[in-house]
């Protein structure tokens, strides 16, 4: 499925472009994800999601390519459940452009997912994605605000080495609750049918009363 999202970063487009190329600083802003290793434009990481009482952990890898002239980057991602048969792969294209409030970031995701999260349809996945992207944008904004001017052009930090991952020292990501994110969408989808049923029940009850009268 193809998903489209956008958000605004409170920074100039040049600074934002520098920031987005620094995966060490950007990755912690993504809910449920942690970056384990980074070697040039190749990286590994983990994502943890929760659907109801069920938690799923994915381990995966990805590559980053960039077009400096167009201020566009392409992420090619793939992963699989650590305890299960579910898989996920995605091609994510992010394009930055100047906006009145800073930098507009447009994100297009071509997603292929199997396993339990695949039970959500495209409409629900789009709205769940909107919520996740909004959390990501809020964390980016908080990071920029707390660090002050020049944050985007700061020296990149070192990634967590592979040895830390093997020894169990790498931080475990906090699961993002897809069920909680999808619940408001499901309630909205159920509201119209429920209202129609309630309306029909009221009409039927009124007709019964009239017939008895």
Tab-separated table of C-alpha atoms in Angstrom, residues 38-204:
chain	number	residue	atom	x	y	z
A	38	UNK	CA	25.252	2.739	11.210
A	39	UNK	CA	27.969	2.145	8.633
A	40	UNK	CA	27.991	4.858	5.997
A	41	UNK	CA	24.590	4.677	4.311
A	42	UNK	CA	23.749	1.210	5.667
A	43	UNK	CA	22.127	0.679	9.051
A	44	UNK	CA	20.359	-1.854	11.260
A	45	UNK	CA	17.686	-1.305	13.864
A	46	UNK	CA	14.651	-2.589	15.708
A	47	UNK	CA	11.001	-1.623	15.885
A	48	UNK	CA	8.553	-2.729	18.556
A	49	UNK	CA	4.791	-2.450	18.102
A	50	UNK	CA	1.824	-3.485	20.203
A	51	UNK	CA	-1.640	-4.508	19.051
A	52	UNK	CA	-3.830	-4.942	22.128
A	53	UNK	CA	-2.016	-7.225	24.550
A	54	UNK	CA	0.229	-8.654	21.827
A	55	UNK	CA	3.698	-7.190	21.315
A	56	UNK	CA	5.770	-7.745	18.189
A	57	UNK	CA	9.440	-6.925	17.706
A	58	UNK	CA	11.006	-6.485	14.290
A	59	UNK	CA	14.686	-6.543	13.474
A	60	UNK	CA	15.725	-5.119	10.151
A	61	UNK	CA	18.164	-3.259	7.981
A	62	UNK	CA	18.108	-0.441	5.518
A	63	UNK	CA	20.044	1.741	3.124
A	64	UNK	CA	19.918	5.488	2.574
A	65	UNK	CA	20.441	7.323	-0.688
A	66	UNK	CA	20.119	11.062	-1.192
A	67	UNK	CA	19.706	13.706	-3.876
A	68	UNK	CA	21.266	16.901	-2.530
A	69	UNK	CA	20.055	19.081	-5.395
A	70	UNK	CA	16.412	18.040	-4.915
A	71	UNK	CA	16.769	17.759	-1.119
A	72	UNK	CA	15.273	14.295	-1.337
A	73	UNK	CA	16.263	11.048	0.334
A	74	UNK	CA	15.263	7.444	-0.204
A	75	UNK	CA	15.158	4.823	2.534
A	76	UNK	CA	14.980	1.156	1.516
A	77	UNK	CA	13.890	-0.845	4.573
A	78	UNK	CA	13.225	-4.508	5.298
A	79	UNK	CA	12.681	-6.500	8.460
A	80	UNK	CA	11.045	-9.510	10.058
A	81	UNK	CA	9.529	-10.453	13.396
A	82	UNK	CA	12.036	-11.757	15.918
A	83	UNK	CA	9.424	-14.228	17.219
A	84	UNK	CA	7.024	-14.883	14.394
A	85	UNK	CA	6.649	-15.149	10.655
A	86	UNK	CA	5.565	-11.561	9.951
A	87	UNK	CA	7.627	-9.427	7.601
A	88	UNK	CA	7.713	-5.772	6.631
A	89	UNK	CA	9.396	-3.886	3.821
A	90	UNK	CA	9.105	-0.275	2.805
A	91	UNK	CA	10.503	2.273	0.412
A	92	UNK	CA	10.307	5.718	1.984
A	93	UNK	CA	10.902	8.896	0.011
A	94	UNK	CA	11.220	12.172	1.944
A	95	UNK	CA	11.391	15.498	0.110
A	96	UNK	CA	12.128	18.825	1.817
A	97	UNK	CA	11.012	22.240	0.598
A	98	UNK	CA	10.822	25.768	1.989
A	99	UNK	CA	7.630	26.685	3.860
A	100	UNK	CA	6.494	29.842	5.724
A	101	UNK	CA	6.911	28.121	9.106
A	102	UNK	CA	10.222	26.472	8.258
A	103	UNK	CA	10.622	23.357	6.132
A	104	UNK	CA	7.828	21.231	4.694
A	105	UNK	CA	8.635	17.515	4.688
A	106	UNK	CA	6.632	15.303	2.340
A	107	UNK	CA	6.908	11.567	2.963
A	108	UNK	CA	5.709	8.842	0.589
A	109	UNK	CA	5.826	5.251	1.818
A	110	UNK	CA	5.371	2.131	-0.284
A	111	UNK	CA	4.634	-0.472	2.400
A	112	UNK	CA	4.359	-4.245	2.206
A	113	UNK	CA	3.522	-5.950	5.497
A	114	UNK	CA	2.451	-9.430	6.521
A	115	UNK	CA	1.354	-10.867	9.848
A	116	UNK	CA	-0.959	-9.419	12.469
A	117	UNK	CA	-0.590	-5.684	11.622
A	118	UNK	CA	-1.787	-6.504	8.095
A	119	UNK	CA	-5.326	-6.842	9.514
A	120	UNK	CA	-5.624	-3.040	9.337
A	121	UNK	CA	-6.812	-1.761	5.962
A	122	UNK	CA	-5.287	1.094	4.026
A	123	UNK	CA	-7.590	3.731	5.528
A	124	UNK	CA	-6.724	2.778	9.100
A	125	UNK	CA	-3.016	2.411	8.302
A	126	UNK	CA	-3.025	5.911	6.784
A	127	UNK	CA	-4.548	7.477	9.893
A	128	UNK	CA	-2.317	5.448	12.200
A	129	UNK	CA	0.613	6.664	10.099
A	130	UNK	CA	-0.620	10.246	10.511
A	131	UNK	CA	-0.485	9.860	14.290
A	132	UNK	CA	2.978	8.306	14.215
A	133	UNK	CA	4.306	11.008	11.878
A	134	UNK	CA	2.808	13.696	14.117
A	135	UNK	CA	4.592	12.224	17.151
A	136	UNK	CA	7.813	12.094	15.128
A	137	UNK	CA	7.429	15.741	14.068
A	138	UNK	CA	6.685	16.837	17.649
A	139	UNK	CA	9.809	15.102	18.947
A	140	UNK	CA	11.902	16.716	16.213
A	141	UNK	CA	10.499	20.120	17.130
A	142	UNK	CA	11.210	19.529	20.839
A	143	UNK	CA	14.778	18.458	20.021
A	144	UNK	CA	15.399	21.585	17.955
A	145	UNK	CA	13.872	23.842	20.601
A	146	UNK	CA	15.800	22.297	23.529
A	147	UNK	CA	19.161	22.340	21.747
A	148	UNK	CA	18.792	25.881	20.442
A	149	UNK	CA	20.250	27.516	17.292
A	150	UNK	CA	22.720	25.535	15.203
A	151	UNK	CA	21.342	22.177	16.326
A	152	UNK	CA	20.765	20.898	12.806
A	153	UNK	CA	24.354	21.469	11.724
A	154	UNK	CA	25.977	19.978	14.827
A	155	UNK	CA	28.529	17.183	14.517
A	156	UNK	CA	26.823	13.785	14.082
A	157	UNK	CA	26.982	11.415	17.035
A	158	UNK	CA	28.389	7.911	16.761
A	159	UNK	CA	25.939	5.047	16.243
A	160	UNK	CA	25.567	2.232	18.744
A	161	UNK	CA	28.267	-0.300	17.779
A	162	UNK	CA	27.372	-3.843	16.759
A	163	UNK	CA	29.225	-5.184	19.831
A	164	UNK	CA	26.761	-3.370	22.110
A	165	UNK	CA	23.879	-5.048	20.322
A	166	UNK	CA	25.441	-8.476	20.693
A	167	UNK	CA	26.146	-7.946	24.400
A	168	UNK	CA	22.611	-6.759	25.091
A	169	UNK	CA	23.635	-3.197	25.986
A	170	UNK	CA	21.686	-1.470	23.217
A	171	UNK	CA	18.503	0.176	24.503
A	172	UNK	CA	15.225	-1.621	23.980
A	173	UNK	CA	12.654	0.496	22.119
A	174	UNK	CA	9.367	1.325	23.802
A	175	UNK	CA	6.537	-0.308	21.878
A	176	UNK	CA	4.203	1.937	19.930
A	177	UNK	CA	0.590	0.875	20.468
A	178	UNK	CA	-0.975	0.443	17.021
A	179	UNK	CA	-4.199	-0.729	18.625
A	180	UNK	CA	-4.550	2.500	20.614
A	181	UNK	CA	-3.729	4.555	17.545
A	182	UNK	CA	-6.302	2.686	15.456
A	183	UNK	CA	-9.089	2.727	18.058
A	184	UNK	CA	-10.312	6.312	17.379
A	185	UNK	CA	-10.412	5.485	13.664
A	186	UNK	CA	-12.402	2.306	14.272
A	187	UNK	CA	-14.814	4.182	16.517
A	188	UNK	CA	-15.373	6.837	13.849
A	189	UNK	CA	-15.984	4.146	11.232
A	190	UNK	CA	-18.459	2.434	13.546
A	191	UNK	CA	-20.239	5.659	14.542
A	192	UNK	CA	-22.262	6.074	11.330
A	193	UNK	CA	-23.618	2.477	11.236
A	194	UNK	CA	-24.340	2.629	14.954
A	195	UNK	CA	-26.225	5.921	14.526
A	196	UNK	CA	-28.243	4.406	11.665
A	197	UNK	CA	-29.190	1.395	13.783
A	198	UNK	CA	-30.164	3.649	16.701
A	199	UNK	CA	-32.260	5.861	14.415
A	200	UNK	CA	-34.044	2.810	12.973
A	201	UNK	CA	-34.748	1.494	16.484
A	202	UNK	CA	-36.273	4.843	17.520
A	203	UNK	CA	-38.501	4.918	14.417
A	204	UNK	CA	-39.638	1.331	14.974
